[in-house]
mmCIF file of C-alpha atoms in Angstrom:
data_model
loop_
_atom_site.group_PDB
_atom_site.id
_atom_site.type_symbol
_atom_site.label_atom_id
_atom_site.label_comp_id
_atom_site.label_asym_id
_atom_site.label_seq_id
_atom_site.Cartn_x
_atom_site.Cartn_y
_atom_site.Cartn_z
ATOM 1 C CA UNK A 6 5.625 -11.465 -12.458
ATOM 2 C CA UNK A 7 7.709 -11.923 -15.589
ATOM 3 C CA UNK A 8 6.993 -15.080 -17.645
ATOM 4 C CA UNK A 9 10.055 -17.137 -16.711
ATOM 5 C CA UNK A 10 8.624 -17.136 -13.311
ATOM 6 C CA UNK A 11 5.126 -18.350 -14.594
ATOM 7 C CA UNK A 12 6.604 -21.379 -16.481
ATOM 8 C CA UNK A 13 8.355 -22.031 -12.988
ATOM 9 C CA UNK A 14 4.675 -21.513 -11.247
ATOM 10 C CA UNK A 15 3.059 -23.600 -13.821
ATOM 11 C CA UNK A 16 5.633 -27.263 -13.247
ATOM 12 C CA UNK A 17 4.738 -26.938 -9.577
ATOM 13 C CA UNK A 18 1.665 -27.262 -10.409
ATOM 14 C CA UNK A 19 2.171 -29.498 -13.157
ATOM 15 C CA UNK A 20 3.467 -31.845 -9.813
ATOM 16 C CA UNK A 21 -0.331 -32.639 -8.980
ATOM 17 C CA UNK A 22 -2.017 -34.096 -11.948
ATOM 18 C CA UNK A 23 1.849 -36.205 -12.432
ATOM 19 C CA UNK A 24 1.002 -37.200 -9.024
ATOM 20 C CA UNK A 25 -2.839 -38.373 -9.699
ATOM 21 C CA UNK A 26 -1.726 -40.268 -13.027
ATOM 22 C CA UNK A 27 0.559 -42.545 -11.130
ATOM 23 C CA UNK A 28 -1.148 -42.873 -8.214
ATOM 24 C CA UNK A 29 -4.302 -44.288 -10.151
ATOM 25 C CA UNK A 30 -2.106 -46.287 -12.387
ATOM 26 C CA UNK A 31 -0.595 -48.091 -9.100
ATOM 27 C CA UNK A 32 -4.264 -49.080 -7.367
ATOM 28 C CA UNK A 33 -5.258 -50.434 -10.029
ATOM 29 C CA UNK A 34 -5.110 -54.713 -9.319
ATOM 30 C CA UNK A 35 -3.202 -55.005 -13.080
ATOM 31 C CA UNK A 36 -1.000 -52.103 -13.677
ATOM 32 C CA UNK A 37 -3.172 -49.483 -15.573
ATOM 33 C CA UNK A 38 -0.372 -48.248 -18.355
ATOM 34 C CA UNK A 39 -1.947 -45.564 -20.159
ATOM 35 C CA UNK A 40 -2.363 -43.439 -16.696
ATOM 36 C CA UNK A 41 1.522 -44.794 -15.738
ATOM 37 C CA UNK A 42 2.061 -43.171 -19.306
ATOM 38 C CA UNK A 43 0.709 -39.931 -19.108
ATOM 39 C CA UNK A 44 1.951 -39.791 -15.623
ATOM 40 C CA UNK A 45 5.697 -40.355 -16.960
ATOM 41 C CA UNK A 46 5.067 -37.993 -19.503
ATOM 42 C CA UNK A 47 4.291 -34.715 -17.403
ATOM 43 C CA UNK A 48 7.276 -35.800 -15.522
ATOM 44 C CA UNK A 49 9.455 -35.080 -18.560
ATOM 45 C CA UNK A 50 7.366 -32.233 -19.307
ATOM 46 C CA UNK A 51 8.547 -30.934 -15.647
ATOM 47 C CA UNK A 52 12.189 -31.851 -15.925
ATOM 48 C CA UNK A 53 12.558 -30.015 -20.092
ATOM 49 C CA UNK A 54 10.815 -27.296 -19.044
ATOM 50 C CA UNK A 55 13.519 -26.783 -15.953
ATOM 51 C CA UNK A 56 16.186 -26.279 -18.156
ATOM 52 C CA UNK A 57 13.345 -23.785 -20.154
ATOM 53 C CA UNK A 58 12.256 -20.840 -17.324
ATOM 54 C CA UNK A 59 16.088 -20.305 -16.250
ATOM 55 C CA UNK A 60 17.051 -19.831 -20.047
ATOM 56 C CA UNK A 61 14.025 -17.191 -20.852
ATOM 57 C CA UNK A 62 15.152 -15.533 -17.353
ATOM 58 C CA UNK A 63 18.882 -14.903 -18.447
ATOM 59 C CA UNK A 64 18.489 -14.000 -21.937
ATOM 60 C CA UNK A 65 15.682 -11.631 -21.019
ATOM 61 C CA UNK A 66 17.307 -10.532 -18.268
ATOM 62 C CA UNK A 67 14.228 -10.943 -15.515
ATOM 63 C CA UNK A 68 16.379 -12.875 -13.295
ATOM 64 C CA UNK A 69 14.608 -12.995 -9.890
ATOM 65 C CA UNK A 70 14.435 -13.423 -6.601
ATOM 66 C CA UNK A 71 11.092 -15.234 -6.819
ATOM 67 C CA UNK A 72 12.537 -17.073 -9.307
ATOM 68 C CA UNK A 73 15.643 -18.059 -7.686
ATOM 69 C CA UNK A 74 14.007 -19.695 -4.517
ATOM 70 C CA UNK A 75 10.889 -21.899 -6.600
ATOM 71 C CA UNK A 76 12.965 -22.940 -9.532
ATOM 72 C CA UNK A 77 15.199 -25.459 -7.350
ATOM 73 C CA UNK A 78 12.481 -25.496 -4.778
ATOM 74 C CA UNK A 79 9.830 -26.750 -8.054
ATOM 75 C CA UNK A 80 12.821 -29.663 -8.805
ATOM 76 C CA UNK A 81 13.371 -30.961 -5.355
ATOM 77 C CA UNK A 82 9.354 -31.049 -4.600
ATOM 78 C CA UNK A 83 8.987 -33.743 -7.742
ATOM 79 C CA UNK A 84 11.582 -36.082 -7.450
ATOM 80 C CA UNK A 85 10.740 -36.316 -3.076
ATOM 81 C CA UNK A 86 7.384 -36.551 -3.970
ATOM 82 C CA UNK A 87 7.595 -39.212 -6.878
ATOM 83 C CA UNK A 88 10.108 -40.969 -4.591
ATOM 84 C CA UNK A 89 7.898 -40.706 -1.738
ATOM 85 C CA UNK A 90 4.846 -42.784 -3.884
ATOM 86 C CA UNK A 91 7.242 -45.019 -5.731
ATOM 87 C CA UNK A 92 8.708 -46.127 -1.982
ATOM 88 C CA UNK A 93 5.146 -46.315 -0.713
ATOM 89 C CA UNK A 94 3.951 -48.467 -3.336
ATOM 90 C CA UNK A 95 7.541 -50.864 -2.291
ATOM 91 C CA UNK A 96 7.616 -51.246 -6.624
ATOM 92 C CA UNK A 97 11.603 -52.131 -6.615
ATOM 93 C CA UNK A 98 13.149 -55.417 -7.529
ATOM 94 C CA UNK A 99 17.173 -55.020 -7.209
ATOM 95 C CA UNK A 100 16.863 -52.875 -3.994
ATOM 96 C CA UNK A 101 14.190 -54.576 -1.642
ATOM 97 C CA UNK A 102 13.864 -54.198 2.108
ATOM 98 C CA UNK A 103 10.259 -52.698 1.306
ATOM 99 C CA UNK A 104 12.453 -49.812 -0.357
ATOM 100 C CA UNK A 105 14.559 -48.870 2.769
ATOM 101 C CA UNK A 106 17.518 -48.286 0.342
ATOM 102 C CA UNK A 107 15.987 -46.028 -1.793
ATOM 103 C CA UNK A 108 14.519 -44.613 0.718
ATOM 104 C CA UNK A 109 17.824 -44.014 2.547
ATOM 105 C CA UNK A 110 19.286 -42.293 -0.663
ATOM 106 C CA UNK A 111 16.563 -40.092 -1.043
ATOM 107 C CA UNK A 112 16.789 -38.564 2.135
ATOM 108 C CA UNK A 113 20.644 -38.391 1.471
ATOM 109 C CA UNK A 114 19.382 -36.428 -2.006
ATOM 110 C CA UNK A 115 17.089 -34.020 0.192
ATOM 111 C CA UNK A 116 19.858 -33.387 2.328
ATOM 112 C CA UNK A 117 22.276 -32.464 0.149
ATOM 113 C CA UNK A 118 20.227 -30.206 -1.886
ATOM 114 C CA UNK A 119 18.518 -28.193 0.921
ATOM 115 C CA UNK A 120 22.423 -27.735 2.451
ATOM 116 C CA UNK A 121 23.693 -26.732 -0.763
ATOM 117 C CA UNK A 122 20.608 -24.227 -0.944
ATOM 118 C CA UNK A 123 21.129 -22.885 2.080
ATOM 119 C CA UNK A 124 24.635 -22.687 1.281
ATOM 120 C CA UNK A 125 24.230 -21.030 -1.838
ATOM 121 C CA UNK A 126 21.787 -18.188 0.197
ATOM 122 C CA UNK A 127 23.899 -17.572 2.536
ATOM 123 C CA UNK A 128 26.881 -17.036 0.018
ATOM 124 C CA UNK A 129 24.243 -14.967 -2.073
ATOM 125 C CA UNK A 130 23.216 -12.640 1.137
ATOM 126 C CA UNK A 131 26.867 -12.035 1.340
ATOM 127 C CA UNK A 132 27.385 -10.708 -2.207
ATOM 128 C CA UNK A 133 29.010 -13.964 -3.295
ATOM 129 C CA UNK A 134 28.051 -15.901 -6.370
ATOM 130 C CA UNK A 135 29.232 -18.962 -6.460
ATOM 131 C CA UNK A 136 29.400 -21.394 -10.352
ATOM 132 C CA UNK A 137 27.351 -24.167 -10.967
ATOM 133 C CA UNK A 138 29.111 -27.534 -10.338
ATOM 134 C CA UNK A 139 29.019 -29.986 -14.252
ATOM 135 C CA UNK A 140 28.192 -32.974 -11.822
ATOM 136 C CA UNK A 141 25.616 -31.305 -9.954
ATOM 137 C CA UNK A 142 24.056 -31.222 -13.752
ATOM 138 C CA UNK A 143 24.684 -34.663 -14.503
ATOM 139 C CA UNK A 144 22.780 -36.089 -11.213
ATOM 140 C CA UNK A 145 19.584 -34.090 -11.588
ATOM 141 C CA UNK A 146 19.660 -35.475 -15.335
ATOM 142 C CA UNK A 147 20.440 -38.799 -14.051
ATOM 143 C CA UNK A 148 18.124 -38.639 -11.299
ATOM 144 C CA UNK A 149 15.669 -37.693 -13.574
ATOM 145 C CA UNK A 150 15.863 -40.455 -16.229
ATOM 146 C CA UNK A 151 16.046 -43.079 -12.975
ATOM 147 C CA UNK A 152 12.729 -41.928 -11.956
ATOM 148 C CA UNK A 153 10.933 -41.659 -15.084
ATOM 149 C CA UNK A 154 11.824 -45.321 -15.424
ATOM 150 C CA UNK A 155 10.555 -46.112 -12.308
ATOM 151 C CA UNK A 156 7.139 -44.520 -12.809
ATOM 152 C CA UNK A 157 7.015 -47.000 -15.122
ATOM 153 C CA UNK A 158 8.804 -49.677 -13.386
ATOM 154 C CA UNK A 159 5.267 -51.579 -12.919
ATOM 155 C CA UNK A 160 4.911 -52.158 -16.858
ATOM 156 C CA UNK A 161 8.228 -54.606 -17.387
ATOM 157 C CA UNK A 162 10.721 -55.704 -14.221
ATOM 158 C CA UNK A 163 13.811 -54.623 -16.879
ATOM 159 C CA UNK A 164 12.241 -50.737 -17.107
ATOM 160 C CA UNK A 165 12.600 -51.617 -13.185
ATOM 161 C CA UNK A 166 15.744 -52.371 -13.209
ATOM 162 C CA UNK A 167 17.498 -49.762 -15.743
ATOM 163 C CA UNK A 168 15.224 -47.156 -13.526
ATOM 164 C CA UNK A 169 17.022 -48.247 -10.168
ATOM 165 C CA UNK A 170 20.296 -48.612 -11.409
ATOM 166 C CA UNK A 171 20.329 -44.768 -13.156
ATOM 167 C CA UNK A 172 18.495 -43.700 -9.796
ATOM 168 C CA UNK A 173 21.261 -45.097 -7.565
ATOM 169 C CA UNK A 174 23.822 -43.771 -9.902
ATOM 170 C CA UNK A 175 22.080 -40.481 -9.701
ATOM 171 C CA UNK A 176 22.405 -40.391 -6.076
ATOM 172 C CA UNK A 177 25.621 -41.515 -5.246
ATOM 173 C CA UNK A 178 26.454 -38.560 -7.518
ATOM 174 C CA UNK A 179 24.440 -36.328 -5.810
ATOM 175 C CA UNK A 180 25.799 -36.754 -2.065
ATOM 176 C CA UNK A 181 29.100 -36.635 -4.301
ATOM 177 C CA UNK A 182 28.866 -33.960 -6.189
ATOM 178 C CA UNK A 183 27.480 -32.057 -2.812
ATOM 179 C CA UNK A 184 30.645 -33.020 -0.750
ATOM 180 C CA UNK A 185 32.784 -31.696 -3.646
ATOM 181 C CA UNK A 186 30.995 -28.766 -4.282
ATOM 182 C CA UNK A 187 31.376 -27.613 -0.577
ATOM 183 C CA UNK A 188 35.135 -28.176 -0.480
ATOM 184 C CA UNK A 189 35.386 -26.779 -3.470
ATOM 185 C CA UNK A 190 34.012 -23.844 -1.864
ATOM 186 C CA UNK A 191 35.568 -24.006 1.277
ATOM 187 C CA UNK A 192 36.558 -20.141 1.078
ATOM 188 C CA UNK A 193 33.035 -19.115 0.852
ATOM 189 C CA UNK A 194 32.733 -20.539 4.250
ATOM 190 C CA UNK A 195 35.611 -18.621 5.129
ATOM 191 C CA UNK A 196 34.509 -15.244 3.839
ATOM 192 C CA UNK A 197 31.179 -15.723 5.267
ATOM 193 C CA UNK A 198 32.071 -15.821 8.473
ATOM 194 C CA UNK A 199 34.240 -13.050 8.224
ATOM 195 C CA UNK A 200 32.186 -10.425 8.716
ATOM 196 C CA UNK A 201 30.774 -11.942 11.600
ATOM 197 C CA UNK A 202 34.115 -12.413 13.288
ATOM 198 C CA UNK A 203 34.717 -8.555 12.272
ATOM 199 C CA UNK A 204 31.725 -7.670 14.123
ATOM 200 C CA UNK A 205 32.190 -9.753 17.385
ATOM 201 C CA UNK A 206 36.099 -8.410 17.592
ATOM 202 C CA UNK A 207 34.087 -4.433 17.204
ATOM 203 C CA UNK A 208 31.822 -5.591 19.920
ATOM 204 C CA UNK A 209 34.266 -6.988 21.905
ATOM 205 C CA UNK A 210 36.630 -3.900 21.568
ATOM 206 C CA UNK A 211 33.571 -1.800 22.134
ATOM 207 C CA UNK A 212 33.457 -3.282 25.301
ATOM 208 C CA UNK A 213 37.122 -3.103 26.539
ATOM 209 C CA UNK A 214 36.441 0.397 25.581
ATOM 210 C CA UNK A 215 33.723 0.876 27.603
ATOM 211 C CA UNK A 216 35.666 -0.942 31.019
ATOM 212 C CA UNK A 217 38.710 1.119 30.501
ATOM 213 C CA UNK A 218 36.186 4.094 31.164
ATOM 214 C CA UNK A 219 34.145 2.979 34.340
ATOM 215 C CA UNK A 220 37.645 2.426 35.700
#
């Protein structure tokens, strides 16, 4: 396992004590800041240390297929699951409706990064590589900085507030950037079902082949 893929291992798990920290810093009756803190903390940890295994795994040149699938698979698992408590715990003041709208958005976020992941797999199982999008780098910083302010969104209604309006910014980017970066692709799409047509016309042929005989 080479270490770039260890520092990948290591954030997911870094998700569970993030996780705790808040979660015991929201029961608490009067918002318990040091553990909404610490919590807030790890989740920068997580988010520096993204930009930290793919570095070490291109200038060492371990690049791997391990590494491919948990590094983006390590990013989308914290910001669902910090979105998942921070909707639970309804803690939003511009966007209410018990946090349908953020709600709403995140699944929009989740659904634009597993289709772009899927897409990106698909081009990859094909022999394509496909460049990585400036804007799709912009949301997951934005995206990041609106949730850190919302884990500690309890302490002060303006950290609230800054955190929903960089989270909403964040993902109207995201579906955004995720539109654009398909179309933008559009002749991956088109090469990747090329083969595919190739081998249905063989088939096909194969098969008027195969008539002309019996006859």
């Amino acid at each position: 396992m080479t270490l770039a893929t260890k520092i990948t291992i290591a954030r997911i798990i870094l998700i569970v004590p993030t996780v705790v920290f808040y979660i015991v810093g929201m029961i608490e009756e009067a918002v318990y800041l040091p553990f909404l803190i610490v919590s807030c903390v790890l989740f920068a940890i997580l988010c520096s240390t993204d930009f930290v295994d793919g570095h070490i795994a291109r200038k060492t040149n371990t690049v791997s297929a391990l590494g491919k699938f948990l590094d983006p698979l390590a990013d989308k698992i914290v910001i669902v699951v910090m979105l998942f408590l921070i909707v639970y715990f309804r803690d939003f003041t511009l966007f209410a409706y018990d946090g349908l709208v953020i709600a709403l958005l995140g699944g929009l976020i989740l659904t634009r990064e597993l289709t772009v992941s899927v897409f990106r797999a698909v081009a990859a199982s094909r022999g394509l590589v496909l460049a990585a999008d400036i804007y799709g780098k912009i949301k997951t910083v934005l995206l990041d900085i609106g949730t850190a302010f919302l884990i500690l969104g309890g302490v002060h209604e303006v950290i609230k507030w800054i955190g929903e309006i960089v989270f909403f910014a964040g993902a109207v980017l995201t579906v955004w950037s995720g539109v654009r970066y398909l179309v933008k692709n559009k002749q991956v799409l088109s090469d990747i079902n090329a083969p595919a047509a190739k081998e249905e016309k063989a088939e096909e042929n194969a098969q008027d082949g195969e008539s002309v005989k019996a006859e």
